[in-house]
PDB file of C-alpha atoms in Angstrom:
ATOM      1  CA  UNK A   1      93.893  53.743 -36.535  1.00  0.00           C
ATOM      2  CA  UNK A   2      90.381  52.913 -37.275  1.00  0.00           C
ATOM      3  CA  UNK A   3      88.019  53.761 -34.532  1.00  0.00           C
ATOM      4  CA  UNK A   4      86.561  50.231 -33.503  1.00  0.00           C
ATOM      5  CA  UNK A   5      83.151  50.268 -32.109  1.00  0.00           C
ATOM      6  CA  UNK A   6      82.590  47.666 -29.314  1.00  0.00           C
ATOM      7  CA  UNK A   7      78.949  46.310 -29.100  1.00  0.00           C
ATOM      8  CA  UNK A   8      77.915  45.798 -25.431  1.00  0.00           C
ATOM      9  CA  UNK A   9      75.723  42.170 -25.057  1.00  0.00           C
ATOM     10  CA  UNK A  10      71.656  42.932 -24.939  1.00  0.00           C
ATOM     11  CA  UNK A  11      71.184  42.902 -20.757  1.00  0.00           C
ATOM     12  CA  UNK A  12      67.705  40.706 -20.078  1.00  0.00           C
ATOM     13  CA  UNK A  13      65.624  43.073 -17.475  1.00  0.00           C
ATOM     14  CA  UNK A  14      66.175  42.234 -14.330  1.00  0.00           C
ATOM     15  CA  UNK A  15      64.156  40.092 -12.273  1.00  0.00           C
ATOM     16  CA  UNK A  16      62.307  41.538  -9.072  1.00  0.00           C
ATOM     17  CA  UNK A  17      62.900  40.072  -6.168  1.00  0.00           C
ATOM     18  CA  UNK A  18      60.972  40.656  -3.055  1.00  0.00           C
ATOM     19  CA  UNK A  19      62.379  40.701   0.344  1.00  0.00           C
ATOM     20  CA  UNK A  20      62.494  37.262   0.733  1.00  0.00           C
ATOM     21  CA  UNK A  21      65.219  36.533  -1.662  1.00  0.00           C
ATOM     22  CA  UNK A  22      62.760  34.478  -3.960  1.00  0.00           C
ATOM     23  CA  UNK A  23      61.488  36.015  -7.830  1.00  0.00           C
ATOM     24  CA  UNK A  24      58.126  37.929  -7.868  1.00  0.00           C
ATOM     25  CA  UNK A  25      55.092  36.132  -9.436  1.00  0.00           C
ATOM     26  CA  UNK A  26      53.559  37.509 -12.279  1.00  0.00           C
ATOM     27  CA  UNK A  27      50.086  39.133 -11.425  1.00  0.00           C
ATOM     28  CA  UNK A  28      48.094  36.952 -13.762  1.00  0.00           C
ATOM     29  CA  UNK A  29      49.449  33.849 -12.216  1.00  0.00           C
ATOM     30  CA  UNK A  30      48.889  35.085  -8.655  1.00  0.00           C
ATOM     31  CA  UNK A  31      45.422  35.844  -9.144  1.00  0.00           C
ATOM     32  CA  UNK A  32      44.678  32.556 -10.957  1.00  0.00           C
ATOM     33  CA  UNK A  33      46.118  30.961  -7.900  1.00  0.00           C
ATOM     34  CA  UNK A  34      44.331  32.830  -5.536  1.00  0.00           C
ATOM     35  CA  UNK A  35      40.933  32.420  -7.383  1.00  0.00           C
ATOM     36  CA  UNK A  36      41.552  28.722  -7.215  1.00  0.00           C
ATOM     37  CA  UNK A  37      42.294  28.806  -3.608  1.00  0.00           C
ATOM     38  CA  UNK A  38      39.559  30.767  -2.679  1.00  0.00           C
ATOM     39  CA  UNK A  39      37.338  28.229  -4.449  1.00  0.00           C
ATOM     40  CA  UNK A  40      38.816  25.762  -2.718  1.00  0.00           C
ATOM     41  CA  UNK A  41      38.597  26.922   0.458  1.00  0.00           C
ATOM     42  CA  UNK A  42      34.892  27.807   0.538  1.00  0.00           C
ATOM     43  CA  UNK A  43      33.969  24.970  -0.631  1.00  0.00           C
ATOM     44  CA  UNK A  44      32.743  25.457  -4.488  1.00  0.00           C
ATOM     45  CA  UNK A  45      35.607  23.323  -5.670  1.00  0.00           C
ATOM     46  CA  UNK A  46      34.172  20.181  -3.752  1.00  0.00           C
ATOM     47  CA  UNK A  47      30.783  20.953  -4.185  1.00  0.00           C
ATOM     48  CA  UNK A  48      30.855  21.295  -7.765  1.00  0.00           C
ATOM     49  CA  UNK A  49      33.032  18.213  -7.689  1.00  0.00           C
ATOM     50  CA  UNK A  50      30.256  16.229  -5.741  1.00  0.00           C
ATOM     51  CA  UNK A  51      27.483  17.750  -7.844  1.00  0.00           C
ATOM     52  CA  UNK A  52      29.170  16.374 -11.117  1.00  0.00           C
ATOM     53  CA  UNK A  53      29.007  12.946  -9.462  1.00  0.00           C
ATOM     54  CA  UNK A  54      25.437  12.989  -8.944  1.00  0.00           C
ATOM     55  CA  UNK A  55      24.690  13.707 -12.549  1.00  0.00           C
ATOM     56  CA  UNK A  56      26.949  10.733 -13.678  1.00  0.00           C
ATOM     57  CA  UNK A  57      24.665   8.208 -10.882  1.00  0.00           C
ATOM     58  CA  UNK A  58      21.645   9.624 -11.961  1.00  0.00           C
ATOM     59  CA  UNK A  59      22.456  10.290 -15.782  1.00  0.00           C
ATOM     60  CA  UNK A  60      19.404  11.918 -16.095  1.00  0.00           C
ATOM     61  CA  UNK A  61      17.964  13.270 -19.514  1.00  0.00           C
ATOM     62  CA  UNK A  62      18.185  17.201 -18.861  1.00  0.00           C
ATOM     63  CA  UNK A  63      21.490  17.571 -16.669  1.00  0.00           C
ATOM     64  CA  UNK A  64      20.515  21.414 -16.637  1.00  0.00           C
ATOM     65  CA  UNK A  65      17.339  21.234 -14.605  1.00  0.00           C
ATOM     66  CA  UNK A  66      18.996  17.800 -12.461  1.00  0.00           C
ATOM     67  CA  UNK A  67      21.928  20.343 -11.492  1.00  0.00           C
ATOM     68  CA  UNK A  68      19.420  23.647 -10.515  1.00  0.00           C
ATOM     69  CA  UNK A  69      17.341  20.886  -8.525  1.00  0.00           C
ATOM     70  CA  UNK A  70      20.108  20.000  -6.609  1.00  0.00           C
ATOM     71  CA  UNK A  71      21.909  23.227  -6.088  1.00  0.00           C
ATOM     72  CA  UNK A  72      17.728  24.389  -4.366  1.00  0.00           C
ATOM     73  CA  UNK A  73      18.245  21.318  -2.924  1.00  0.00           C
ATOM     74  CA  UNK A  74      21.166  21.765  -1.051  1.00  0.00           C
ATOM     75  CA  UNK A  75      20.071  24.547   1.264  1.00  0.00           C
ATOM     76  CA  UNK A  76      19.154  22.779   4.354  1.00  0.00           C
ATOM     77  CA  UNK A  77      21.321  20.376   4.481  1.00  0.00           C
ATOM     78  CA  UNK A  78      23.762  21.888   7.100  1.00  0.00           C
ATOM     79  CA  UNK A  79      23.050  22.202  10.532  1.00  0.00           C
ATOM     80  CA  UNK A  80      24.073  25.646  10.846  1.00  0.00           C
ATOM     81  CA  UNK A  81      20.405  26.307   8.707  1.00  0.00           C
ATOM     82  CA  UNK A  82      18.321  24.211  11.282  1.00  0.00           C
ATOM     83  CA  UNK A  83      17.294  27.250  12.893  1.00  0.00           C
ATOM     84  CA  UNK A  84      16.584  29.704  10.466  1.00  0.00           C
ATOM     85  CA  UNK A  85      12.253  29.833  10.386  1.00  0.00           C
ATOM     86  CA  UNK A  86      12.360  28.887  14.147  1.00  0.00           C
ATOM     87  CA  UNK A  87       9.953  29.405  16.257  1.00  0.00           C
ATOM     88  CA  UNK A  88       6.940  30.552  13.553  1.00  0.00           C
ATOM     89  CA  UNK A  89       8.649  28.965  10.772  1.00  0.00           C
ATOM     90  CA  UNK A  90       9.286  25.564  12.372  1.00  0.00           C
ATOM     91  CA  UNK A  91       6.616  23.397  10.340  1.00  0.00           C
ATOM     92  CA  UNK A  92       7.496  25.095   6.986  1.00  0.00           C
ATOM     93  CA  UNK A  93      11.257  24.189   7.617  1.00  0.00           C
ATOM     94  CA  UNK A  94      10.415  21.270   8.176  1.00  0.00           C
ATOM     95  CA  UNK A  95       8.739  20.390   5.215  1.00  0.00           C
ATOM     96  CA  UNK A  96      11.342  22.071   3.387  1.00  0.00           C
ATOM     97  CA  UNK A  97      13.918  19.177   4.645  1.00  0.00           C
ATOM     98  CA  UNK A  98      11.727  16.097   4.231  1.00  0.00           C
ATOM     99  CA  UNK A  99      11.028  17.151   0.257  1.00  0.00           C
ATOM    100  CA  UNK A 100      15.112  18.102   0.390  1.00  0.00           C
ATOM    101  CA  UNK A 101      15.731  14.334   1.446  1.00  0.00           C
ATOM    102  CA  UNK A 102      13.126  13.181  -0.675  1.00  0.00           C
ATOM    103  CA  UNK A 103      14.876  14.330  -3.708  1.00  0.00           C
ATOM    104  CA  UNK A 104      17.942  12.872  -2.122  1.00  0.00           C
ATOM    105  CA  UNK A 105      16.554   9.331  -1.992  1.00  0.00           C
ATOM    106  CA  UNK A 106      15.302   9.483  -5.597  1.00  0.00           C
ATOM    107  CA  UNK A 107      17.995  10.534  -7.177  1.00  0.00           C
ATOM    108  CA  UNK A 108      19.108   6.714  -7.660  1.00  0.00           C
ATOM    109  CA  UNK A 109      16.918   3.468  -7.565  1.00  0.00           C
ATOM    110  CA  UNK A 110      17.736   1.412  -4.874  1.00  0.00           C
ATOM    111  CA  UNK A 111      19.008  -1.392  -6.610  1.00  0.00           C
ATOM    112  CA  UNK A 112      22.209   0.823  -7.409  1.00  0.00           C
ATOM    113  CA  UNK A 113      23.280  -0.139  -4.084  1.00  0.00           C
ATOM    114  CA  UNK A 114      26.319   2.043  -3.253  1.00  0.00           C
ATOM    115  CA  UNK A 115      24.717   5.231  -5.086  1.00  0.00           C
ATOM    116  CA  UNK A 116      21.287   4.622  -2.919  1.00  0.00           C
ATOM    117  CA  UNK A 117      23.083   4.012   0.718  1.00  0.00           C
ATOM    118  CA  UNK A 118      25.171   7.331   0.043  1.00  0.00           C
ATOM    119  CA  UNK A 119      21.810   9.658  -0.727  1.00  0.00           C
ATOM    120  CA  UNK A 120      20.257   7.850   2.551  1.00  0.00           C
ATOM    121  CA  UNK A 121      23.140   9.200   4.539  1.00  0.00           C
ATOM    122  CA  UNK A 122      22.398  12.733   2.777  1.00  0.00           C
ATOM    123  CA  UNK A 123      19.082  12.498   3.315  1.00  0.00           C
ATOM    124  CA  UNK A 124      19.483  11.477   7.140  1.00  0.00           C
ATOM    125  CA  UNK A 125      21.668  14.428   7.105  1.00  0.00           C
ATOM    126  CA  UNK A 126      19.240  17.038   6.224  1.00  0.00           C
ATOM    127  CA  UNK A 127      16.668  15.346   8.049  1.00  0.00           C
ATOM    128  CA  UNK A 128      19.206  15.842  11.592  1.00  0.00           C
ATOM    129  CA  UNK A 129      20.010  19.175  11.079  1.00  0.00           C
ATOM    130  CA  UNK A 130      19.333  20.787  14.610  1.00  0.00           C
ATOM    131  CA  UNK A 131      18.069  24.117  15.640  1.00  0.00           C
ATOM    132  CA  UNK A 132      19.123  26.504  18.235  1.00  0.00           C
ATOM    133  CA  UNK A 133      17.102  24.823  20.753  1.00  0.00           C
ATOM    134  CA  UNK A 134      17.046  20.984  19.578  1.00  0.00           C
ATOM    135  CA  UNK A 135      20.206  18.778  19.167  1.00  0.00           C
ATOM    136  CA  UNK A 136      20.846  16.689  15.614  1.00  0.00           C
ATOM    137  CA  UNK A 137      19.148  13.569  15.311  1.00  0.00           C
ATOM    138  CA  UNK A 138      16.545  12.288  13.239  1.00  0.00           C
ATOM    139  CA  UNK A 139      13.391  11.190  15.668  1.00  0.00           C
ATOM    140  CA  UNK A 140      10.662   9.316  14.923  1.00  0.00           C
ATOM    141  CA  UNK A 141       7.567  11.576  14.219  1.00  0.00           C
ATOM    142  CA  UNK A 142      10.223  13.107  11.198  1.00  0.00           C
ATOM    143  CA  UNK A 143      11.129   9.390   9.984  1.00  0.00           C
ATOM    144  CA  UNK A 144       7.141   8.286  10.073  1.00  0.00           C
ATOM    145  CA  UNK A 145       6.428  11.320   8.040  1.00  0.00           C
ATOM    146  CA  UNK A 146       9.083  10.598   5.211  1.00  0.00           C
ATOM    147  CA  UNK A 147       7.875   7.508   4.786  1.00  0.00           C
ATOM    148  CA  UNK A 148       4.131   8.618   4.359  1.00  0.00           C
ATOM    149  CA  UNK A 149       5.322  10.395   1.873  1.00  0.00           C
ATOM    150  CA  UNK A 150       7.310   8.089   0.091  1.00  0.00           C
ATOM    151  CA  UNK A 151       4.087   5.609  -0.228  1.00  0.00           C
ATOM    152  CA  UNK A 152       1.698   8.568  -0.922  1.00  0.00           C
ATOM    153  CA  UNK A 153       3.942   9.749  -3.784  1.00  0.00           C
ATOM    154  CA  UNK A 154       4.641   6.382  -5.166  1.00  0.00           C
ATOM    155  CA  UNK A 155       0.235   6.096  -5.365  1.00  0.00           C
ATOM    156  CA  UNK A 156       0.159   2.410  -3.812  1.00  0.00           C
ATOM    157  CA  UNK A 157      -3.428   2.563  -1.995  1.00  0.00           C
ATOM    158  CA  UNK A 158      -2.991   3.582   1.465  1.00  0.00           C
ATOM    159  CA  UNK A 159      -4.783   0.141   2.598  1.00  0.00           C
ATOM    160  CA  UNK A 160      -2.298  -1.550   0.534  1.00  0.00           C
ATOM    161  CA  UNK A 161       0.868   0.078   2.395  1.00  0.00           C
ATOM    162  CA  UNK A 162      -0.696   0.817   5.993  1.00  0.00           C
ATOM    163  CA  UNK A 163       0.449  -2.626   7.493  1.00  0.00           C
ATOM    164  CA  UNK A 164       3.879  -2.028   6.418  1.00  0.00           C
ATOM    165  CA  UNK A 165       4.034   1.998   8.283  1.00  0.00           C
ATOM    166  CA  UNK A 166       2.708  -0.074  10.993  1.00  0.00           C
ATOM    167  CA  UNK A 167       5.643  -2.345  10.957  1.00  0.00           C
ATOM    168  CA  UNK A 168       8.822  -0.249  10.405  1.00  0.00           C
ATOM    169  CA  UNK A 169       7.324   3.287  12.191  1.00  0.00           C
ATOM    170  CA  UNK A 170       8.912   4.826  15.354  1.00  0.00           C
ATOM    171  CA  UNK A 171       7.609   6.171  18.110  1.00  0.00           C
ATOM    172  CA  UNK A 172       7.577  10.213  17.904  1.00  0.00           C
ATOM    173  CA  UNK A 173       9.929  11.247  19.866  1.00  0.00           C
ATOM    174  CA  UNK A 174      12.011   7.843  19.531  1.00  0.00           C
ATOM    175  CA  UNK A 175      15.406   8.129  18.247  1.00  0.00           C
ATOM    176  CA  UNK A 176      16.336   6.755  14.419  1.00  0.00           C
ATOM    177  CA  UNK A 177      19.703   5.620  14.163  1.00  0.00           C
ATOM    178  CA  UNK A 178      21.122   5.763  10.166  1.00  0.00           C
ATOM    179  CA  UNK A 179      20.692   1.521  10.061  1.00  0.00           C
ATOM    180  CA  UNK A 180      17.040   1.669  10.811  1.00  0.00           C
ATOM    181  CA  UNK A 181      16.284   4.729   8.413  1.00  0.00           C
ATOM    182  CA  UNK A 182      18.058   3.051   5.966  1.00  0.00           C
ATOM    183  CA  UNK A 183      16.356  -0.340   5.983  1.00  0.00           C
ATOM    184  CA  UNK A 184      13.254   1.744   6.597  1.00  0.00           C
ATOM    185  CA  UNK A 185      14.016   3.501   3.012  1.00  0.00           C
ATOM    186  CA  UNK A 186      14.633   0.556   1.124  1.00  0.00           C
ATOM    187  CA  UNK A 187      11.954  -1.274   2.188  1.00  0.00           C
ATOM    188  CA  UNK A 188       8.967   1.161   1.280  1.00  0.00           C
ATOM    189  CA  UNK A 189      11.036   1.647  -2.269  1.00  0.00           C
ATOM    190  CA  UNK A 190      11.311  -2.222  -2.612  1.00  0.00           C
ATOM    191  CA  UNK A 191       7.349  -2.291  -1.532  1.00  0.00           C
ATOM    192  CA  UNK A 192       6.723   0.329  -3.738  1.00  0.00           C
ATOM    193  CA  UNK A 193       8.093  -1.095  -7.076  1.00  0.00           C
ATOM    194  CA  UNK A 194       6.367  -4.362  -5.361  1.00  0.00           C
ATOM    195  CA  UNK A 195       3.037  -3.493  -5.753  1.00  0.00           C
ATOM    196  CA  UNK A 196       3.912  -1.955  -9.160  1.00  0.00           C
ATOM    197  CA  UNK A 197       5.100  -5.136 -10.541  1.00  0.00           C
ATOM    198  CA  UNK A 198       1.861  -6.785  -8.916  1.00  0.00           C
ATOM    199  CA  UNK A 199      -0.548  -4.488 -10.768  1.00  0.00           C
ATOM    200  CA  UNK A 200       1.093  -5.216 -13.947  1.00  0.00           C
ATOM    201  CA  UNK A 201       0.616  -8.731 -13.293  1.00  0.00           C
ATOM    202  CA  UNK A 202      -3.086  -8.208 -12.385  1.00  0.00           C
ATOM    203  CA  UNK A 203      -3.798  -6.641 -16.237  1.00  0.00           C
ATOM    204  CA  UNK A 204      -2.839  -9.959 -17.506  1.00  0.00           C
ATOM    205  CA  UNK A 205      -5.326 -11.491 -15.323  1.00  0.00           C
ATOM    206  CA  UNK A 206      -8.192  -8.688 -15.960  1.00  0.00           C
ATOM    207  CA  UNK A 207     -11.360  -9.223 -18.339  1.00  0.00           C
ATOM    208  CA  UNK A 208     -10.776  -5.776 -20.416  1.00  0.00           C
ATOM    209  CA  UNK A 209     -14.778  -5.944 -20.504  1.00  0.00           C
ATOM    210  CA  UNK A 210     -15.699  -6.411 -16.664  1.00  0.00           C
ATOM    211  CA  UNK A 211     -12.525  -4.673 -15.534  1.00  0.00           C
ATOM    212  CA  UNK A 212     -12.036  -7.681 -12.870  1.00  0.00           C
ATOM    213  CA  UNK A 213     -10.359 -11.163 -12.602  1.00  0.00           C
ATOM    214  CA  UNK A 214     -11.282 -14.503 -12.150  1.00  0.00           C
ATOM    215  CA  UNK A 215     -11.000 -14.777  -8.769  1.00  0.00           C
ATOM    216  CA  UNK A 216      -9.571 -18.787  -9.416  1.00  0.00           C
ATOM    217  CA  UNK A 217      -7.381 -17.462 -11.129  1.00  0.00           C
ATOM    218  CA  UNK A 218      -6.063 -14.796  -9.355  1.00  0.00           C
ATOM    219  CA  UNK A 219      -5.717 -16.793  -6.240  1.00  0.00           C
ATOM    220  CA  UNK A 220      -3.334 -19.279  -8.323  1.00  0.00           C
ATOM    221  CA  UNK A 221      -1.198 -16.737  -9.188  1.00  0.00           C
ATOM    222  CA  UNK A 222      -0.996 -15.408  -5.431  1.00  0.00           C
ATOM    223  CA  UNK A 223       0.099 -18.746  -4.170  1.00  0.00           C
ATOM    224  CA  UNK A 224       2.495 -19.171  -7.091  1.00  0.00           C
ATOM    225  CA  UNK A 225       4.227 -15.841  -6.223  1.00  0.00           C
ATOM    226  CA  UNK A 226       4.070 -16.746  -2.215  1.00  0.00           C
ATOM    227  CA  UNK A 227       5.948 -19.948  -2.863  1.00  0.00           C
ATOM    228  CA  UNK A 228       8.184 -18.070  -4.835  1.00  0.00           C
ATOM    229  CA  UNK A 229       8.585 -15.862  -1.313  1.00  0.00           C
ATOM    230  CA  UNK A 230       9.427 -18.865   0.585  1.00  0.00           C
ATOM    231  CA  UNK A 231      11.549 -19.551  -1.418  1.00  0.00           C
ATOM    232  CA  UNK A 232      13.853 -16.859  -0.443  1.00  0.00           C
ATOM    233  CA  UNK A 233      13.372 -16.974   3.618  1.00  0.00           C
ATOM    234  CA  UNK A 234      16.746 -16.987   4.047  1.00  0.00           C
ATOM    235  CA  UNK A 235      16.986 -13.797   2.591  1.00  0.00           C
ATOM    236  CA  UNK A 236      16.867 -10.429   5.051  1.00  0.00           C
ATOM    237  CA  UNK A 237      17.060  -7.476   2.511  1.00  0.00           C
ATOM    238  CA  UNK A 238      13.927  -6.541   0.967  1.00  0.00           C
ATOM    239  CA  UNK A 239      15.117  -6.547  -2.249  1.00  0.00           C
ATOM    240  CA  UNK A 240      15.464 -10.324  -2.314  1.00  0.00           C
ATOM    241  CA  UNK A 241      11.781 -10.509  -2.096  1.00  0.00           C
ATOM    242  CA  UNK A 242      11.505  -8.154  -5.303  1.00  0.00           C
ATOM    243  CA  UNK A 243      14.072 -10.924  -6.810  1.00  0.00           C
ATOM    244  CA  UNK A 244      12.206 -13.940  -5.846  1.00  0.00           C
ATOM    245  CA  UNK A 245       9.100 -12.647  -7.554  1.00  0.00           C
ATOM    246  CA  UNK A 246      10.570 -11.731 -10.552  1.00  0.00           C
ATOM    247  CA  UNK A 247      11.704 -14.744 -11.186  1.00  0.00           C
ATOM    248  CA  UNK A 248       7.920 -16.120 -11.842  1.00  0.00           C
ATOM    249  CA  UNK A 249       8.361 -17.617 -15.351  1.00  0.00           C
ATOM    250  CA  UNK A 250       5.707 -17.624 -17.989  1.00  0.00           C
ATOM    251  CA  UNK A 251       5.229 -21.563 -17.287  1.00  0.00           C
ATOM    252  CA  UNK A 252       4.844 -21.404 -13.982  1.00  0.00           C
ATOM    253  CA  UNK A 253       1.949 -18.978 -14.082  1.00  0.00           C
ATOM    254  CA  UNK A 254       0.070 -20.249 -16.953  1.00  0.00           C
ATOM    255  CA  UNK A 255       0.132 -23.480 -15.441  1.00  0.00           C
ATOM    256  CA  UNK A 256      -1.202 -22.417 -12.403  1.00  0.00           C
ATOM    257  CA  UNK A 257      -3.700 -20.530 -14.270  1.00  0.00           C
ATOM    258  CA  UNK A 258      -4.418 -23.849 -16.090  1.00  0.00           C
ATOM    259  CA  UNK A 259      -4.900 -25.805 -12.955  1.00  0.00           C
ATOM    260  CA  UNK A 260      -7.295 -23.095 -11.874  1.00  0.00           C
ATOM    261  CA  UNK A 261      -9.524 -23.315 -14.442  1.00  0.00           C
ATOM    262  CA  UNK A 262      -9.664 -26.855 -14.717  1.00  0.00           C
ATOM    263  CA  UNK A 263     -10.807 -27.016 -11.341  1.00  0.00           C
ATOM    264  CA  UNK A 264     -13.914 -26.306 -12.511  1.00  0.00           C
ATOM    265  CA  UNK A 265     -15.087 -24.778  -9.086  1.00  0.00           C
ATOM    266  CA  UNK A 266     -17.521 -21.713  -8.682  1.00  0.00           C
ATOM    267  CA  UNK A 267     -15.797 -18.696  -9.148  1.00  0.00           C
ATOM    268  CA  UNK A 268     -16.545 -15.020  -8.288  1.00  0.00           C
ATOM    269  CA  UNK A 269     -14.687 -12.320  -9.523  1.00  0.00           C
ATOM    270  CA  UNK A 270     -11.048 -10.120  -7.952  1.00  0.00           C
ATOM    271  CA  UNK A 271     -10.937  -6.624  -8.043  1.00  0.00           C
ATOM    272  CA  UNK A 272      -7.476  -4.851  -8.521  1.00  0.00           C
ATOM    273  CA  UNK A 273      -7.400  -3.403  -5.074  1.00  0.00           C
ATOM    274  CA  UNK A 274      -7.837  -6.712  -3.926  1.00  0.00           C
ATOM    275  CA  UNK A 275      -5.405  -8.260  -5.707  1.00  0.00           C
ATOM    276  CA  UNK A 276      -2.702  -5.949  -4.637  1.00  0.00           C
ATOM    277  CA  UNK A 277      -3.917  -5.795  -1.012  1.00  0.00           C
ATOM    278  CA  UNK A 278      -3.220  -9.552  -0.701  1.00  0.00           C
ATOM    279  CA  UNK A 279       0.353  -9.398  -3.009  1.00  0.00           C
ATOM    280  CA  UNK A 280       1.645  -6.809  -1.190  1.00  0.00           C
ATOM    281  CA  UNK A 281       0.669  -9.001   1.999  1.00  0.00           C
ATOM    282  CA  UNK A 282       2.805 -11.693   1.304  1.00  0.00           C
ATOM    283  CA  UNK A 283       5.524  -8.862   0.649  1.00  0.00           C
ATOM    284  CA  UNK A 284       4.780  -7.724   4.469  1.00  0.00           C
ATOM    285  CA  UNK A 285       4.585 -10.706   6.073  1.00  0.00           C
ATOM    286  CA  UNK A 286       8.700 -10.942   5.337  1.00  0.00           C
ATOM    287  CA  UNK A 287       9.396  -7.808   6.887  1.00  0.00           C
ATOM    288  CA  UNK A 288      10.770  -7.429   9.744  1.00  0.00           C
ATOM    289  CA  UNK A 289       9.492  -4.842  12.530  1.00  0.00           C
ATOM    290  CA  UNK A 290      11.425  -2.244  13.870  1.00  0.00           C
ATOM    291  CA  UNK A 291      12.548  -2.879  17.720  1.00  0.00           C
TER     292      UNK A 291
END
């Protein structure tokens, strides 16, 4: 009888199982799960989730340097920082925060509403960090200061802006609740882009040869644009203001301009300064003052 030779079925390696009762992970896949965890749980995940954001509000033209910026200019923001240069270091930290919220606030213009209310809560945040001897809030020497800086960096003319600091400061060691820095922010932006809009106004207006205006006409086109602000009492963001000036038409002005110089009347001429010092009066005048 012919030997017959039996094949036995291939046998798959057995599985490991650990004490538990439940098959043993791979290593690859462990350690990809525990690299993701450990991202997740200090924190990189959601910060690289939040810094992503920001480049899609700001879309600005090199992401590379927006992202470094804002990676520096996360340092300060937590508390647990406040007291790092404290006592020596006090006035370089800081400075260090109020140029931290600075960039905050400018990463989007205000009229991207949602975008601009959630850097003003960052920026408050930085700006509250406390110390080891000092607890969080934002008081109003630090508020005061930011806003200084806002006009100074924006180069409106310090006469031009000095009513409105006057208006919407604190007291030093007042508290600033987030409501009040925010309408605080937005107003010195809204001034800000104000005054811009006014200058550009005023080189229509200007002789290219005597660098100056007629001051008839120039006066006109005040009134025109402070009609334009009554219009809009109603109105109690600052932004409405910015509206109701924009919406000056061609007509309008050139027929005030017309009027003007029918008149007939002696004229002398309006500097530029002066110009903007009265615009961005009318601007002030609708403001309301803190307290």
């Amino acid at each position: 009888m012919a030997a017959v030779e039996k094949r036995r079925p291939a046998v798959a390696p057995a599985a490991s199982f650990p004490d538990s009762g439940r098959p043993a992970v791979s290593r690859t896949a462990a350690a990809t799960e525990s690299e993701e965890d450990f991202l997740r749980q200090v924190g990189v995940t959601e910060m690289l989730r939040a810094a992503l954001l920001k480049v899609l509000e700001a879309r600005p033209e090199e992401p590379i340097a927006f992202l470094a910026h804002y990676f520096e200019n996360m340092g300060l923001r937590s508390p647990a920082n406040g007291g790092a240069g404290e006592p020596p270091g006090q006035l370089l930290l800081q400075q260090q925060r109020l140029g931290r919220a600075l960039w905050h606030l400018r990463l989007a213009h205000h009229s991207q509403r949602t975008a601009f209310n959630n850097n003003v809560g960052v920026a408050y945040e930085c700006l509250s960090a406390s110390g080891r001897k000092k607890k969080p809030g934002l008081d109003g020497r630090t508020y005061s200061e930011l806003l200084k800086r806002i006009c100074r960096d924006g180069e409106a003319p310090e006469e031009v802006v000095a009513p409105l600091l006057h208006k919407i400061q604190c007291r030093d060691h007042e508290a600033v609740p987030l409501d009040v820095f925010r309408a605080g922010m937005l107003t010195c932006f809204v001034l800000l882009e104000f005054v811009a809009r006014a200058g550009a106004l005023y080189q229509l207006l200007e002789d290219p040869t005597l660098a100056v205006a007629d001051r008839r006409v120039g006066q006109a086109v005040l009134d025109t644009l402070e009609g334009a602000l009554q219009a809009s009492d109603g109105a109690a963001v600052p932004a409405c203001f910015l509206e109701a000036g924009s919406r000056l038409g061609p007509d309008s002005l050139a027929l005030a301009m017309d009027r003007a110089l029918v008149a007939r009347r002696p004229s002398s001429p309006m500097t530029r300064e002066e110009f903007l010092e009265k615009a961005a009066a009318l601007f002030i005048a609708k403001v309301k003052p803190v307290g």
